[in-house]
PDB file of C-alpha atoms in Angstrom:
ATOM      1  CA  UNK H 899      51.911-168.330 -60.960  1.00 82.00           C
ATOM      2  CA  UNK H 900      51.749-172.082 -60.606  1.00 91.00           C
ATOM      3  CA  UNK H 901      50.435-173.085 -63.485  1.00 92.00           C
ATOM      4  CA  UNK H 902      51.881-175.350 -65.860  1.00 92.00           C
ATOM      5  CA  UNK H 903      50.959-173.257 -68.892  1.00 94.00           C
ATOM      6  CA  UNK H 904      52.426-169.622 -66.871  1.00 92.00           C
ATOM      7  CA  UNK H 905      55.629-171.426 -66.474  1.00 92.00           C
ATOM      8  CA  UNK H 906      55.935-172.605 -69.985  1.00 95.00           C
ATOM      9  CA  UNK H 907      55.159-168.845 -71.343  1.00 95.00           C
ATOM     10  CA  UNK H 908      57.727-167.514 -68.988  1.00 93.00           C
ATOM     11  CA  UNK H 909      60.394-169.950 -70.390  1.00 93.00           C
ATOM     12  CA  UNK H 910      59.489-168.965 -73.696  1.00 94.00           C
ATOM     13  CA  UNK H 911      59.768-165.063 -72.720  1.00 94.00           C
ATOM     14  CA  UNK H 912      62.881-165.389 -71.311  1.00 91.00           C
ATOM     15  CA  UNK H 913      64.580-167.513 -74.381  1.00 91.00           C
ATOM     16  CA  UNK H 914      63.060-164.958 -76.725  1.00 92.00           C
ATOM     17  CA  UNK H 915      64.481-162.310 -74.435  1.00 90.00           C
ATOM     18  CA  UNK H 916      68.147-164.137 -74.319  1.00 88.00           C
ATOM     19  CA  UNK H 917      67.922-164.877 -77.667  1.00 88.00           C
ATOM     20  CA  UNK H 918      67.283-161.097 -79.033  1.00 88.00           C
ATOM     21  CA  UNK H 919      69.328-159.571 -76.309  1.00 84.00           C
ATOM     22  CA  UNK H 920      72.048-162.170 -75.130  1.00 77.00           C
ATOM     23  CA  UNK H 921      74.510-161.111 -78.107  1.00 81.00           C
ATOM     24  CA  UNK H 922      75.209-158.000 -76.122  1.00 84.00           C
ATOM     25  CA  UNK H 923      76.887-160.225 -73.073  1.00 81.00           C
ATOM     26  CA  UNK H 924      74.826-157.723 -70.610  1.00 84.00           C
ATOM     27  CA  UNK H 925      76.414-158.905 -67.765  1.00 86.00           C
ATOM     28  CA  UNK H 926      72.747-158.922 -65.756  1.00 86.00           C
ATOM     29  CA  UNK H 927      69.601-159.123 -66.455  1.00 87.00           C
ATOM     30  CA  UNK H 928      67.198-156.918 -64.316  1.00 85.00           C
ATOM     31  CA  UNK H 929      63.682-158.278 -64.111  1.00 83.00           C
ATOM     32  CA  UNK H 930      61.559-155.395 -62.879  1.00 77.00           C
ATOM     33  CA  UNK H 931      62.100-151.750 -61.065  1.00 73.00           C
ATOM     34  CA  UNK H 932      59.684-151.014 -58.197  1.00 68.00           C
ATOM     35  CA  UNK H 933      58.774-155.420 -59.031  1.00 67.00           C
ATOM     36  CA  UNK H 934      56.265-155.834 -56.146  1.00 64.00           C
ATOM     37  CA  UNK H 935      54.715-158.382 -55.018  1.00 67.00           C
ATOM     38  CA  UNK H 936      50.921-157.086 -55.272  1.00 61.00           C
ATOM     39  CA  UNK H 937      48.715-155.755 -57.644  1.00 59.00           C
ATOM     40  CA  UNK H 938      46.885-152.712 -57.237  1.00 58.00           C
ATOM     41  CA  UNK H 939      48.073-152.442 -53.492  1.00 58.00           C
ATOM     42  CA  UNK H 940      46.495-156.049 -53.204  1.00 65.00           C
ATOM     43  CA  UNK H 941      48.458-158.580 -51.217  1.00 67.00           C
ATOM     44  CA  UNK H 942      46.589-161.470 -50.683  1.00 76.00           C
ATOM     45  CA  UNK H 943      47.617-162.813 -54.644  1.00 77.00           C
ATOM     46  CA  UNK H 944      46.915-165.964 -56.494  1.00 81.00           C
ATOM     47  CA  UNK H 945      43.801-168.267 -55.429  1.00 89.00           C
ATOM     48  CA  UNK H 946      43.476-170.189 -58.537  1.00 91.00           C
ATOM     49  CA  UNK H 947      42.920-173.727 -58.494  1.00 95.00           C
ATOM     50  CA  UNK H 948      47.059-174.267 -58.910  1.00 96.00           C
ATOM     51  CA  UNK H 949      47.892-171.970 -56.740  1.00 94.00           C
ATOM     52  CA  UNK H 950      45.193-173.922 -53.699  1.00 97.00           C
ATOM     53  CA  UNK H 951      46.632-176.931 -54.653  1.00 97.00           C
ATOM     54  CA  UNK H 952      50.282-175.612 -54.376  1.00 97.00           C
ATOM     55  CA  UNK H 953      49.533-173.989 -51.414  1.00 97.00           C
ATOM     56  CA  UNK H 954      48.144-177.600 -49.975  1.00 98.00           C
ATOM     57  CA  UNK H 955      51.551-179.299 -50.593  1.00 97.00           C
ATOM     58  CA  UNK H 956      53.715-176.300 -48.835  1.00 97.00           C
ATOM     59  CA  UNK H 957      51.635-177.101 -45.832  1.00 98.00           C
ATOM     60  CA  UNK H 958      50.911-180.799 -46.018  1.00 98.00           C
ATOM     61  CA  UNK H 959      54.899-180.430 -46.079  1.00 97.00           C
ATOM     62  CA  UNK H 960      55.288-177.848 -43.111  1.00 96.00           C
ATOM     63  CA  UNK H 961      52.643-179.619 -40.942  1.00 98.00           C
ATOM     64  CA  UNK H 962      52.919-182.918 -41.748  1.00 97.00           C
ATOM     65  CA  UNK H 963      49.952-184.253 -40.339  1.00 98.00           C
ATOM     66  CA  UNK H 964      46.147-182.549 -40.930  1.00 98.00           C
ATOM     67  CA  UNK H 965      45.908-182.685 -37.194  1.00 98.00           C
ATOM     68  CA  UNK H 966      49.143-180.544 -36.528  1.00 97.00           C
ATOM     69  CA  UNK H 967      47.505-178.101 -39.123  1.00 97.00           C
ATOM     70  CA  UNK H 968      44.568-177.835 -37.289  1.00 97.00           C
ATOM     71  CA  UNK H 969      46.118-177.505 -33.805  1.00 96.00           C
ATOM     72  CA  UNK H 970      48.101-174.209 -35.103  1.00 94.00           C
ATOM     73  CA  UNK H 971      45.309-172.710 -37.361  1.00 94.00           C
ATOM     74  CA  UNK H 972      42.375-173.838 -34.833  1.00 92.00           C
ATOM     75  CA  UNK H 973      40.843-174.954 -37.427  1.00 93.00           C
ATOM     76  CA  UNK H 974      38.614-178.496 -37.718  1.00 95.00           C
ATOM     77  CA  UNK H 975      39.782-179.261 -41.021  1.00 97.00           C
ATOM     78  CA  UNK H 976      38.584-183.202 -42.092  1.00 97.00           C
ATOM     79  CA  UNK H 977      41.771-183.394 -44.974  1.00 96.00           C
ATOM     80  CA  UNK H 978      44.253-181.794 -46.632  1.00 97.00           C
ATOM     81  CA  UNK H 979      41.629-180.878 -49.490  1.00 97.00           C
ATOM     82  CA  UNK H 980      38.948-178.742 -46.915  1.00 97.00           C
ATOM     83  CA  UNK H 981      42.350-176.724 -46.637  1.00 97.00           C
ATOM     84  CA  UNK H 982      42.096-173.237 -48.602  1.00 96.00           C
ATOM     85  CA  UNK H 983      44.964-169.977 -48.132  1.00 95.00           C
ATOM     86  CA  UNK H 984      42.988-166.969 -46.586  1.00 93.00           C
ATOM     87  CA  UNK H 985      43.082-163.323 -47.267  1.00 90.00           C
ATOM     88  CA  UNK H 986      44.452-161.006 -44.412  1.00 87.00           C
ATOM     89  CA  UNK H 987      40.899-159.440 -44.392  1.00 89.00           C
ATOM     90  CA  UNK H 988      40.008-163.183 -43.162  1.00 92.00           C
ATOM     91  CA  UNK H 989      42.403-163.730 -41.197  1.00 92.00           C
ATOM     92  CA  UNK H 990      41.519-160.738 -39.122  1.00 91.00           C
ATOM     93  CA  UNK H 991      37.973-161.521 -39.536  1.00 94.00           C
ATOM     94  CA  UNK H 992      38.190-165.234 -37.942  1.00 91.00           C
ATOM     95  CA  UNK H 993      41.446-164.869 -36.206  1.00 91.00           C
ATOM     96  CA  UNK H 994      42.963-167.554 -38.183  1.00 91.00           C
ATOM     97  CA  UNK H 995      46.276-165.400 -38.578  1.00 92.00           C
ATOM     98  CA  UNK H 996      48.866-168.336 -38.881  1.00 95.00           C
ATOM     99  CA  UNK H 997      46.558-169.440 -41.961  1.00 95.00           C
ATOM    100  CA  UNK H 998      47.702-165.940 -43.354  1.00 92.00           C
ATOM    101  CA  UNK H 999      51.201-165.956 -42.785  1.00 91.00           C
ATOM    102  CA  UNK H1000      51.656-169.423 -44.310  1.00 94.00           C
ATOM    103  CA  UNK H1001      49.561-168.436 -47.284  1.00 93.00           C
ATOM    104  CA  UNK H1002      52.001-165.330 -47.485  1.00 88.00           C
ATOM    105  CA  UNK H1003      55.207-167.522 -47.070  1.00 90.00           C
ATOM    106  CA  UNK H1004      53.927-170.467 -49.639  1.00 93.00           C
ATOM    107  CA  UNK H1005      53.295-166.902 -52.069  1.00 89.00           C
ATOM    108  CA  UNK H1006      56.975-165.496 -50.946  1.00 85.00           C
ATOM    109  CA  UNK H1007      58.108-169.189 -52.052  1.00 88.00           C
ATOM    110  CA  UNK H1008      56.291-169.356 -55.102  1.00 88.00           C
ATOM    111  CA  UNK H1009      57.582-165.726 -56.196  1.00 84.00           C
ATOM    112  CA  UNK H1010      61.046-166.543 -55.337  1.00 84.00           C
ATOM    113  CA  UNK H1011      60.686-169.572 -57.559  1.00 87.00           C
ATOM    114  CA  UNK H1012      60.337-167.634 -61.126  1.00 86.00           C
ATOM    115  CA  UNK H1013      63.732-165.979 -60.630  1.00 85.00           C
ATOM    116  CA  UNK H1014      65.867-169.781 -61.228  1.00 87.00           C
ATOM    117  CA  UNK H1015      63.167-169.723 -64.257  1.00 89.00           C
ATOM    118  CA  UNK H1016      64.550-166.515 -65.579  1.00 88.00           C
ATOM    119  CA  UNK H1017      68.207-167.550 -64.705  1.00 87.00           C
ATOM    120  CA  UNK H1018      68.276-171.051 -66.129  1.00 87.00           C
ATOM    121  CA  UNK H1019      66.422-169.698 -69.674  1.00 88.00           C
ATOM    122  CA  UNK H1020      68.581-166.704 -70.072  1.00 87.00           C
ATOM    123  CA  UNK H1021      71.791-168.230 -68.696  1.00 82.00           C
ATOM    124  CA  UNK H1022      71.696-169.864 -72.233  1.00 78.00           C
ATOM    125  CA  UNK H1023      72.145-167.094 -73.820  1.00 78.00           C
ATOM    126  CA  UNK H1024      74.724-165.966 -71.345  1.00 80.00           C
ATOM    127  CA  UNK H1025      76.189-168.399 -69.025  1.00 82.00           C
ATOM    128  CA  UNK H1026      77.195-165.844 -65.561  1.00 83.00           C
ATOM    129  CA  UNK H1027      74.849-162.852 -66.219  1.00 85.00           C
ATOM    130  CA  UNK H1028      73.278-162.116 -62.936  1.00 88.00           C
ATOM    131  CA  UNK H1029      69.554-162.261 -62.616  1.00 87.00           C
ATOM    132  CA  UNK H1030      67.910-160.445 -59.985  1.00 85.00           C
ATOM    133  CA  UNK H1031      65.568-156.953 -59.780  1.00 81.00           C
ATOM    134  CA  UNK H1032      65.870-153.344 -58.149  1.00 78.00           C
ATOM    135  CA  UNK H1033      64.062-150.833 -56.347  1.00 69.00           C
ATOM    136  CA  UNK H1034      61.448-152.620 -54.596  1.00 60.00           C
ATOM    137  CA  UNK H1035      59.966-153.790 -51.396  1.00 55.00           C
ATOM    138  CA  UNK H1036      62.627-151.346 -50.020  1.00 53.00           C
ATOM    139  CA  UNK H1037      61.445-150.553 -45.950  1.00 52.00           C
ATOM    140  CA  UNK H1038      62.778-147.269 -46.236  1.00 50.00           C
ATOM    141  CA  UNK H1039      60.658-145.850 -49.242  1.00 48.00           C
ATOM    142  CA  UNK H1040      57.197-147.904 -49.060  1.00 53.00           C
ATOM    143  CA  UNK H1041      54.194-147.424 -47.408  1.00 53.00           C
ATOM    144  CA  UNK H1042      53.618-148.956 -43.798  1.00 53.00           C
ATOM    145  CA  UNK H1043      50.771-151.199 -44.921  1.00 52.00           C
ATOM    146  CA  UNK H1044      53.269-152.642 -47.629  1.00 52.00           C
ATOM    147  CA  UNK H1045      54.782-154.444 -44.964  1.00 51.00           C
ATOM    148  CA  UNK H1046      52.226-156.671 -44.869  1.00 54.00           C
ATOM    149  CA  UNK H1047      53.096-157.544 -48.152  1.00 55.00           C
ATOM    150  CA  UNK H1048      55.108-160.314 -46.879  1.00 56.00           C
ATOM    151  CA  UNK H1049      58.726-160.156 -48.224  1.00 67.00           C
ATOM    152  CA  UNK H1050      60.707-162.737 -47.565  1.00 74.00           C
ATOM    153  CA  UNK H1051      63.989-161.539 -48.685  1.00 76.00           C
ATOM    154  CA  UNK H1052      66.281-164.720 -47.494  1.00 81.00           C
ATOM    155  CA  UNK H1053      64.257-166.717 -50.140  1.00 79.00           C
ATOM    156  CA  UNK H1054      64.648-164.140 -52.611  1.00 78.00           C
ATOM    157  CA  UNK H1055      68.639-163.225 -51.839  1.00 80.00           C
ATOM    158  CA  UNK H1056      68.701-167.054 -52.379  1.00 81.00           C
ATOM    159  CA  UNK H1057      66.939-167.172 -55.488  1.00 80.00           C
ATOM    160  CA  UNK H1058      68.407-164.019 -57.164  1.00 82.00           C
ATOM    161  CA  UNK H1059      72.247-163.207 -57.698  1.00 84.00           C
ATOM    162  CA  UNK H1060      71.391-159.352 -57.203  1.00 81.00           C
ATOM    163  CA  UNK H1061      69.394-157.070 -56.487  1.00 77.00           C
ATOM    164  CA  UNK H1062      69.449-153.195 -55.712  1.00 71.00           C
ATOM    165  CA  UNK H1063      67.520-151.293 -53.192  1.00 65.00           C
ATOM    166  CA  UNK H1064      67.045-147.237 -53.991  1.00 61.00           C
ATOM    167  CA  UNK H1065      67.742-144.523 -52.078  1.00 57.00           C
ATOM    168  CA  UNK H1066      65.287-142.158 -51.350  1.00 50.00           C
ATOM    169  CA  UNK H1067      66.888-139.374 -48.841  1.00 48.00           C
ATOM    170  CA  UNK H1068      63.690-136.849 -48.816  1.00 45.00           C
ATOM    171  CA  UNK H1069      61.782-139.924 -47.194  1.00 42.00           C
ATOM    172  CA  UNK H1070      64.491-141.059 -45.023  1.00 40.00           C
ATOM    173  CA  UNK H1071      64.659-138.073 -43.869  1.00 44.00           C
ATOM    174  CA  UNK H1072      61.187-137.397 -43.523  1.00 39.00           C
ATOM    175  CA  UNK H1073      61.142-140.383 -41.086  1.00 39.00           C
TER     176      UNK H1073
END
């Protein structure tokens, strides 16, 4: 999701998207139903050698200093490039939890970065349409262990001009 090359291919999806669709002045453009953030019920996503590298900067930015990082991770890390996200299965493994949770939050920031993408390339088309997705990531219709999925819905409310959350009353009621 990092990658120079994704990014370009997404631009060019959304432009061909705006430019087959955007005559109709739809007046939003919904990227996804049920759009979760993991595949295959996995949630520790993208360790590619972008995606590491990314992840260094979010925390070189958070921490500041290598020794901060190491202090909250209790880690013994030499520099910033020894650094590497961990899965949850890891985390639980070594106790190195905070390593987790920022890898989760750099991944909320880096999913909540492909929706001004999407806005800015279809805007073009349609200068106002609302960009944003539905049905997903929705407490009161998902699993229990998709809450360690991650969500981080104030980056994503700021990063999306809608979204839509569905209503399932048999499971709210079965709650």
């Amino acid at each position: 999701l990092t990658d120079p090359g994704y990014e370009r291919a997404e631009r060019m999806f959304y432009r061909q998207i705006a430019d087959g669709w955007g005559w109709l002045c739809p007046p939003e453009y919904n990227l996804g139903d049920e759009s979760r953030f993991t595949v295959r019920g996995e949630k520790d996503l993208c360790f590619s050698e972008t995606c590491i590298a990314d992840f260094r900067r979010f925390v070189r930015e958070e921490y500041g200093t290598i020794e901060r990082l190491n202090e909250e991770y209790g880690t013994g890390y030499g520099d910033w490039e020894e650094v590497m996200p961990i899965s949850l299965a890891q985390a639980r493994e070594t106790g190195e939890v905070p390593a987790w949770i920022d890898h989760r939050r750099h991944m909320n920031a880096v999913r909540a970065s492909l929706f001004p993408i999407a806005a800015e390339e279809l805007s073009g088309a349609h200068p106002g349409a609302k960009i944003g997705y539905e049905g997903s990531d929705d407490p009161g219709h998902l699993p229990r262990t998709l809450a360690l999925a991650g969500v981080d819905y104030y980056q994503l409310a700021r990063a999306m001009t809608f979204t839509r959350s569905e209503e399932h009353t048999s499971e709210l009621q079965s709650h």
